[in-house]
Amino acid sequence: MLRRHPETIGGAALLVVCLVSGVPVLAGGVDLAIPLAVWAILFGCYVAALATTAITSESERRMLPTAALAVSVGTVATLVLTAPGAGWLPILLVFTAALAVYVVPPGVCWLLVAANTGVIAVASMTHGARATDAALGAAIYLLLQVGVVASVIADRRREQANADLAVANTELAATAAVLAETSREQQRLEIARDLHDALGHQLTALALELEVASHKATEPAAEHVARARVLARELLADVRASVSELRDRPTDLAAALDTIAQAVPHPVVTVTVAPDVETDTRTTATLVRVAQEVVTNAIRHSGARRVDIDVRTVDGRTVLDASDDGHGARALREGNGLTGIRERIEGTGGTVTFVPHDEERGFRVRAVTR
């Protein structure tokens, strides 16, 4: 699935610069230590490996991007050493070091910067430069690499911090929504108990007293006693109906899910709850936690820009469908989050289905409660 991101534009620009930097050599304007055809093949391998590294850098399977990076490092060093007079060709070393931040730990990146600097110094001296000139050129590229790598590392850490904050906000919003619904239910139950224990008992006693009075009263008081008896019974029935309504009133699932949606600025979360959906407190809490895990997964893993949550009633069961527009996963691996979703749904007697990737959407979850 194609996605438009600023990184896509940056990657395209990087590819153009790589190609342009190799044009003077490919045009035959630079002396080479190896045949031009061999150099061209190595250059093509480098571009392909660099592109593969960029495309797969966020993949859960680390073997492919790591291998592609290793090929990039080896080929670019060979390209620079065999074309020492190629002008701006060493800039490719800077790009490679910057891209390495997305694949390997920072410590390895700094080792790569040091190795690239040595390659530049050796290439300069091979081209006949004086030691001072070679050292100056190597120092310039060293500073370039340090600046770029440090900037990318800082940006990655900022992204991670923002993601952690978004996840924390999601968890806090979900907890607040569940606590709010639980608190409202407790308040309703307390009111229902008070109505039943106080008014219910007193009205029952009043109805009994009026029943006795109706047998002893004479006209014209008997007629008024009979009316009062009817009113007492009707009022008692109303109280009992109110108590039942308070106990059985469904929770506000839509408001609870909206709390999560509003707490996350990115990705954009849209919530749709069908009007006929009615859930108790337990089911509401379960679905809120499922939505929390879906949003958390989108933030941490899929790189999604949008998450859609749809809740409706199907054959008497409440069904939650959630999906994002991220890159998904080729294989499903249930971590703590997905395992938690499965345990919550199955704990209600329901079922859950995970679709790690399809043609139109990224990761998808369908949860059916009892």
Short mmCIF file of C-alpha atoms in Angstrom, two decimals:
data_model
loop_
_atom_site.label_atom_id
_atom_site.label_comp_id
_atom_site.label_asym_id
_atom_site.label_seq_id
_atom_site.Cartn_x
_atom_site.Cartn_y
_atom_site.Cartn_z
CA MET A 1 0.00 0.00 0.00
CA LEU A 2 1.43 3.35 -1.01
CA ARG A 3 1.52 6.13 1.56
CA ARG A 4 2.46 9.75 1.14
CA HIS A 5 4.88 10.92 3.78
CA PRO A 6 7.50 13.65 3.95
CA GLU A 7 10.03 10.82 4.18
CA THR A 8 9.01 9.74 0.69
CA ILE A 9 9.98 13.12 -0.73
CA GLY A 10 13.21 13.10 1.24
CA GLY A 11 14.04 9.63 0.00
CA ALA A 12 13.41 10.65 -3.60
CA ALA A 13 15.68 13.68 -3.19
CA LEU A 14 18.38 11.47 -1.67
CA LEU A 15 18.18 9.09 -4.61
CA VAL A 16 18.54 11.95 -7.08
CA VAL A 17 21.63 13.27 -5.27
CA CYS A 18 23.16 9.80 -5.27
CA LEU A 19 22.61 9.41 -8.98
CA VAL A 20 23.94 12.89 -9.76
CA SER A 21 27.07 12.34 -7.67
CA GLY A 22 27.93 9.32 -9.77
CA VAL A 23 27.34 10.95 -13.16
CA PRO A 24 30.87 12.41 -13.58
CA VAL A 25 32.41 9.00 -12.97
CA LEU A 26 29.94 7.17 -15.18
CA ALA A 27 30.61 9.72 -17.93
CA GLY A 28 34.26 8.68 -17.90
CA GLY A 29 35.61 11.95 -16.60
CA VAL A 30 37.39 10.46 -13.57
CA ASP A 31 40.38 8.15 -13.35
CA LEU A 32 39.41 4.83 -11.79
CA ALA A 33 41.42 2.11 -10.09
CA ILE A 34 39.05 -0.50 -11.54
CA PRO A 35 37.30 -0.88 -14.91
CA LEU A 36 34.41 1.54 -15.45
CA ALA A 37 31.95 -1.31 -16.02
CA VAL A 38 32.83 -2.85 -12.67
CA TRP A 39 32.53 0.53 -10.97
CA ALA A 40 29.13 1.09 -12.59
CA ILE A 41 27.90 -2.28 -11.35
CA LEU A 42 29.07 -1.46 -7.83
CA PHE A 43 27.37 1.91 -8.05
CA GLY A 44 24.11 0.27 -9.09
CA CYS A 45 24.44 -2.19 -6.22
CA TYR A 46 25.01 0.68 -3.82
CA VAL A 47 21.94 2.62 -4.99
CA ALA A 48 19.78 -0.52 -4.82
CA ALA A 49 21.08 -1.42 -1.36
CA LEU A 50 20.60 2.12 -0.09
CA ALA A 51 17.04 2.21 -1.40
CA THR A 52 16.32 -1.18 0.17
CA THR A 53 17.69 0.04 3.48
CA ALA A 54 15.49 3.13 3.37
CA ILE A 55 12.34 1.22 2.42
CA THR A 56 12.76 -1.56 4.98
CA SER A 57 14.31 0.46 7.82
CA GLU A 58 11.07 0.39 9.85
CA SER A 59 10.36 -3.28 9.19
CA GLU A 60 9.92 -5.57 12.17
CA ARG A 61 12.27 -8.06 10.51
CA ARG A 62 15.70 -6.50 11.01
CA MET A 63 17.73 -8.94 8.92
CA LEU A 64 16.90 -7.41 5.52
CA PRO A 65 17.61 -3.74 6.36
CA THR A 66 20.76 -4.72 8.26
CA ALA A 67 22.04 -6.77 5.33
CA ALA A 68 21.17 -3.98 2.89
CA LEU A 69 23.01 -1.47 5.06
CA ALA A 70 26.07 -3.71 5.19
CA VAL A 71 26.08 -3.90 1.38
CA SER A 72 25.70 -0.12 1.21
CA VAL A 73 28.64 0.44 3.56
CA GLY A 74 30.90 -1.96 1.68
CA THR A 75 30.06 -0.77 -1.81
CA VAL A 76 30.22 2.95 -1.04
CA ALA A 77 33.65 2.57 0.56
CA THR A 78 34.83 0.71 -2.55
CA LEU A 79 33.34 3.37 -4.82
CA VAL A 80 35.10 6.21 -3.01
CA LEU A 81 38.46 4.41 -2.76
CA THR A 82 38.47 3.43 -6.46
CA ALA A 83 37.45 6.89 -7.64
CA PRO A 84 39.50 9.20 -5.38
CA GLY A 85 39.22 12.16 -7.72
CA ALA A 86 35.43 12.08 -8.05
CA GLY A 87 34.77 15.35 -6.27
CA TRP A 88 31.59 15.15 -4.21
CA LEU A 89 31.30 11.37 -4.36
CA PRO A 90 32.26 11.05 -0.63
CA ILE A 91 28.95 12.74 0.20
CA LEU A 92 27.47 9.27 -0.26
CA LEU A 93 29.29 8.24 2.92
CA VAL A 94 27.39 10.95 4.80
CA PHE A 95 24.06 9.68 3.47
CA THR A 96 24.95 6.12 4.42
CA ALA A 97 25.87 7.10 7.96
CA ALA A 98 22.65 9.08 8.36
CA LEU A 99 20.53 6.18 7.13
CA ALA A 100 22.33 3.78 9.46
CA VAL A 101 20.67 5.51 12.43
CA TYR A 102 17.36 3.93 11.41
CA VAL A 103 18.85 0.42 11.31
CA VAL A 104 21.61 -0.02 13.90
CA PRO A 105 22.27 1.34 17.41
CA PRO A 106 23.91 4.78 17.80
CA GLY A 107 27.19 3.26 18.91
CA VAL A 108 27.51 1.37 15.62
CA CYS A 109 26.66 4.57 13.74
CA TRP A 110 29.56 6.41 15.38
CA LEU A 111 31.90 3.57 14.48
CA LEU A 112 30.68 3.85 10.90
CA VAL A 113 31.37 7.61 10.96
CA ALA A 114 34.94 6.93 12.07
CA ALA A 115 35.40 4.28 9.37
CA ASN A 116 33.97 6.59 6.69
CA THR A 117 36.35 9.34 7.77
CA GLY A 118 39.28 6.95 7.38
CA VAL A 119 38.04 6.00 3.89
CA ILE A 120 37.94 9.66 2.88
CA ALA A 121 41.45 10.29 4.22
CA VAL A 122 42.87 7.25 2.39
CA ALA A 123 41.09 8.21 -0.83
CA SER A 124 42.51 11.74 -0.66
CA MET A 125 46.06 10.52 -0.12
CA THR A 126 45.67 7.97 -2.91
CA HIS A 127 44.72 10.82 -5.20
CA GLY A 128 48.02 12.51 -4.36
CA ALA A 129 46.80 15.06 -1.82
CA ARG A 130 49.18 16.29 0.84
CA ALA A 131 48.71 14.97 4.34
CA THR A 132 47.38 18.32 5.56
CA ASP A 133 44.89 18.57 2.71
CA ALA A 134 43.78 14.98 3.26
CA ALA A 135 43.32 15.65 6.97
CA LEU A 136 41.36 18.83 6.26
CA GLY A 137 39.06 17.07 3.79
CA ALA A 138 38.53 14.19 6.20
CA ALA A 139 37.78 16.64 9.03
CA ILE A 140 35.19 18.46 6.93
CA TYR A 141 33.38 15.24 6.10
CA LEU A 142 33.73 14.12 9.71
CA LEU A 143 31.94 17.25 10.88
CA LEU A 144 29.27 16.74 8.23
CA GLN A 145 28.70 13.18 9.36
CA VAL A 146 28.67 14.08 13.05
CA GLY A 147 26.16 16.88 12.44
CA VAL A 148 23.86 14.77 10.28
CA VAL A 149 24.00 11.64 12.45
CA ALA A 150 23.53 13.62 15.67
CA SER A 151 20.58 15.43 14.12
CA VAL A 152 18.93 12.18 13.00
CA ILE A 153 19.51 10.55 16.38
CA ALA A 154 17.96 13.54 18.14
CA ASP A 155 15.02 13.46 15.75
CA ARG A 156 14.52 9.74 16.34
CA ARG A 157 14.59 10.24 20.09
CA ARG A 158 12.09 13.07 19.80
CA GLU A 159 9.79 10.87 17.71
CA GLN A 160 10.07 8.10 20.28
CA ALA A 161 9.34 10.53 23.11
CA ASN A 162 6.29 11.83 21.26
CA ALA A 163 5.10 8.27 20.63
CA ASP A 164 5.58 7.34 24.29
CA LEU A 165 3.64 10.46 25.31
CA ALA A 166 0.82 9.62 22.88
CA VAL A 167 0.65 6.07 24.26
CA ALA A 168 0.57 7.38 27.81
CA ASN A 169 -2.22 9.82 26.88
CA THR A 170 -4.15 6.97 25.29
CA GLU A 171 -3.80 4.80 28.38
CA LEU A 172 -4.77 7.72 30.63
CA ALA A 173 -7.81 8.56 28.49
CA ALA A 174 -8.94 4.94 28.45
CA THR A 175 -8.54 4.65 32.22
CA ALA A 176 -10.41 7.91 32.75
CA ALA A 177 -13.25 6.76 30.49
CA VAL A 178 -13.56 3.41 32.29
CA LEU A 179 -13.45 5.07 35.72
CA ALA A 180 -16.06 7.63 34.66
CA GLU A 181 -18.45 4.92 33.46
CA THR A 182 -17.82 2.85 36.60
CA SER A 183 -18.43 5.88 38.81
CA ARG A 184 -21.66 6.73 37.00
CA GLU A 185 -22.85 3.14 37.35
CA GLN A 186 -22.09 3.17 41.08
CA GLN A 187 -24.00 6.42 41.46
CA ARG A 188 -26.98 4.98 39.58
CA LEU A 189 -26.94 1.84 41.73
CA GLU A 190 -26.76 3.91 44.93
CA ILE A 191 -29.71 6.02 43.81
CA ALA A 192 -31.61 2.86 42.83
CA ARG A 193 -30.92 1.28 46.22
CA ASP A 194 -31.98 4.46 48.05
CA LEU A 195 -35.22 4.65 46.06
CA HIS A 196 -35.95 1.00 46.67
CA ASP A 197 -35.02 0.95 50.36
CA ALA A 198 -36.58 4.29 51.33
CA LEU A 199 -39.44 5.24 49.05
CA GLY A 200 -40.20 1.69 48.01
CA HIS A 201 -40.63 0.38 51.52
CA GLN A 202 -42.55 3.44 52.69
CA LEU A 203 -44.91 3.36 49.74
CA THR A 204 -45.47 -0.36 50.27
CA ALA A 205 -46.35 0.35 53.90
CA LEU A 206 -48.59 3.22 52.85
CA ALA A 207 -50.40 1.00 50.34
CA LEU A 208 -51.00 -1.61 53.05
CA GLU A 209 -52.32 1.00 55.49
CA LEU A 210 -54.67 2.33 52.84
CA GLU A 211 -55.78 -1.22 52.12
CA VAL A 212 -56.79 -1.61 55.75
CA ALA A 213 -58.35 1.85 55.85
CA SER A 214 -60.43 1.10 52.76
CA HIS A 215 -62.19 -1.71 54.66
CA LYS A 216 -62.94 0.43 57.67
CA ALA A 217 -63.71 3.82 56.13
CA THR A 218 -67.31 4.92 55.57
CA GLU A 219 -68.73 7.33 53.04
CA PRO A 220 -67.80 9.93 52.04
CA ALA A 221 -64.20 9.19 53.30
CA ALA A 222 -64.17 5.73 51.71
CA GLU A 223 -64.07 7.19 48.21
CA HIS A 224 -61.01 9.34 49.01
CA VAL A 225 -59.24 6.42 50.68
CA ALA A 226 -59.81 4.30 47.58
CA ARG A 227 -58.32 7.02 45.37
CA ALA A 228 -55.32 7.38 47.67
CA ARG A 229 -54.83 3.62 47.57
CA VAL A 230 -54.79 3.64 43.76
CA LEU A 231 -52.36 6.57 43.70
CA ALA A 232 -50.06 4.83 46.18
CA ARG A 233 -49.97 1.70 44.03
CA GLU A 234 -49.25 3.73 40.88
CA LEU A 235 -46.51 5.66 42.63
CA LEU A 236 -44.98 2.41 43.91
CA ALA A 237 -45.04 1.00 40.38
CA ASP A 238 -43.32 4.16 39.09
CA VAL A 239 -40.62 3.90 41.74
CA ARG A 240 -39.99 0.25 40.87
CA ALA A 241 -39.81 1.12 37.16
CA SER A 242 -37.34 3.92 37.91
CA VAL A 243 -35.19 1.58 39.99
CA SER A 244 -35.14 -1.00 37.18
CA GLU A 245 -34.29 1.68 34.61
CA LEU A 246 -31.41 2.97 36.71
CA ARG A 247 -30.03 -0.55 37.19
CA ASP A 248 -30.37 -1.54 33.52
CA ARG A 249 -29.43 1.75 31.84
CA PRO A 250 -26.72 1.15 29.18
CA THR A 251 -23.41 2.97 29.43
CA ASP A 252 -22.30 5.68 27.01
CA LEU A 253 -19.83 3.72 24.88
CA ALA A 254 -19.58 6.43 22.23
CA ALA A 255 -18.50 9.06 24.77
CA ALA A 256 -15.95 6.70 26.28
CA LEU A 257 -14.38 5.95 22.88
CA ASP A 258 -14.44 9.63 21.93
CA THR A 259 -12.35 10.32 25.03
CA ILE A 260 -9.57 8.20 23.53
CA ALA A 261 -9.95 9.78 20.09
CA GLN A 262 -9.62 13.30 21.48
CA ALA A 263 -6.56 12.42 23.55
CA VAL A 264 -4.45 11.44 20.52
CA PRO A 265 -3.47 14.18 18.03
CA HIS A 266 -1.73 11.70 15.73
CA PRO A 267 -2.83 9.42 14.22
CA VAL A 268 -6.31 10.78 13.67
CA VAL A 269 -8.83 8.50 15.38
CA THR A 270 -12.42 8.40 14.12
CA VAL A 271 -15.15 6.67 16.12
CA THR A 272 -18.53 5.51 14.85
CA VAL A 273 -21.03 3.86 17.20
CA ALA A 274 -24.37 2.70 15.80
CA PRO A 275 -27.44 4.14 17.60
CA ASP A 276 -28.74 0.68 18.53
CA VAL A 277 -25.56 -0.33 20.40
CA GLU A 278 -26.21 -0.87 24.12
CA THR A 279 -23.49 -2.15 26.44
CA ASP A 280 -23.13 -2.70 30.14
CA THR A 281 -20.23 -1.39 32.17
CA ARG A 282 -18.12 -4.51 31.77
CA THR A 283 -18.52 -4.64 27.99
CA THR A 284 -17.86 -0.91 27.71
CA ALA A 285 -14.67 -1.24 29.73
CA THR A 286 -13.57 -4.18 27.56
CA LEU A 287 -14.19 -2.36 24.27
CA VAL A 288 -12.49 0.80 25.55
CA ARG A 289 -9.38 -1.23 26.41
CA VAL A 290 -9.48 -2.89 22.99
CA ALA A 291 -9.63 0.53 21.33
CA GLN A 292 -6.74 1.67 23.51
CA GLU A 293 -4.56 -1.23 22.36
CA VAL A 294 -5.50 -0.64 18.71
CA VAL A 295 -4.47 3.02 18.90
CA THR A 296 -1.30 2.13 20.82
CA ASN A 297 -0.36 -0.41 18.15
CA ALA A 298 -0.87 2.21 15.43
CA ILE A 299 1.37 4.68 17.28
CA ARG A 300 4.18 2.28 18.09
CA HIS A 301 4.32 -0.07 15.13
CA SER A 302 2.29 0.68 12.02
CA GLY A 303 3.21 4.30 11.26
CA ALA A 304 -0.46 4.97 10.57
CA ARG A 305 -1.97 8.38 9.96
CA ARG A 306 -5.55 7.30 10.59
CA VAL A 307 -7.36 4.81 12.80
CA ASP A 308 -11.04 3.98 12.25
CA ILE A 309 -13.12 2.40 15.02
CA ASP A 310 -16.62 1.21 14.17
CA VAL A 311 -19.02 -0.38 16.68
CA ARG A 312 -22.37 -1.91 15.70
CA THR A 313 -24.77 -4.66 16.69
CA VAL A 314 -24.83 -7.85 14.61
CA ASP A 315 -27.19 -10.71 15.49
CA GLY A 316 -27.58 -9.41 19.01
CA ARG A 317 -23.83 -9.11 19.61
CA THR A 318 -21.71 -6.02 19.84
CA VAL A 319 -19.01 -5.96 17.15
CA LEU A 320 -16.01 -3.62 17.17
CA ASP A 321 -14.10 -3.25 13.90
CA ALA A 322 -10.88 -1.25 14.04
CA SER A 323 -8.30 -0.66 11.33
CA ASP A 324 -5.48 1.72 10.46
CA ASP A 325 -3.82 2.82 7.23
CA GLY A 326 -0.31 1.84 8.35
CA HIS A 327 2.03 -0.68 6.78
CA GLY A 328 0.71 -3.59 8.83
CA ALA A 329 2.79 -6.72 9.29
CA ARG A 330 3.46 -9.68 7.03
CA ALA A 331 3.12 -12.14 9.88
CA LEU A 332 1.08 -11.93 13.06
CA ARG A 333 3.01 -12.03 16.30
CA GLU A 334 0.85 -11.54 19.37
CA GLY A 335 2.72 -9.45 21.91
CA ASN A 336 1.39 -8.32 25.25
CA GLY A 337 -1.02 -5.84 23.68
CA LEU A 338 -2.73 -8.26 21.28
CA THR A 339 -2.72 -10.99 23.90
CA GLY A 340 -4.44 -8.56 26.26
CA ILE A 341 -7.12 -7.86 23.65
CA ARG A 342 -7.75 -11.57 23.13
CA GLU A 343 -7.95 -12.26 26.87
CA ARG A 344 -10.36 -9.38 27.46
CA ILE A 345 -12.72 -10.35 24.65
CA GLU A 346 -12.65 -14.07 25.35
CA GLY A 347 -13.24 -13.25 29.02
CA THR A 348 -16.65 -11.87 28.00
CA GLY A 349 -17.44 -15.00 26.01
CA GLY A 350 -16.65 -13.30 22.70
CA THR A 351 -14.17 -13.79 19.89
CA VAL A 352 -11.43 -11.69 18.32
CA THR A 353 -9.78 -11.76 14.89
CA PHE A 354 -6.53 -10.08 13.88
CA VAL A 355 -5.65 -9.30 10.26
CA PRO A 356 -2.01 -8.10 10.17
CA HIS A 357 -2.18 -6.82 6.60
CA ASP A 358 -4.59 -6.59 3.69
CA GLU A 359 -4.60 -4.85 0.31
CA GLU A 360 -6.60 -1.79 1.34
CA ARG A 361 -5.79 -1.26 5.01
CA GLY A 362 -3.00 -1.90 7.45
CA PHE A 363 -3.63 -3.74 10.71
CA ARG A 364 -7.24 -4.76 11.45
CA VAL A 365 -9.03 -6.06 14.54
CA ARG A 366 -12.55 -7.45 14.84
CA ALA A 367 -13.83 -8.04 18.36
CA VAL A 368 -17.21 -9.65 18.97
CA THR A 369 -18.57 -9.57 22.52
CA ARG A 370 -21.20 -11.86 23.96
#
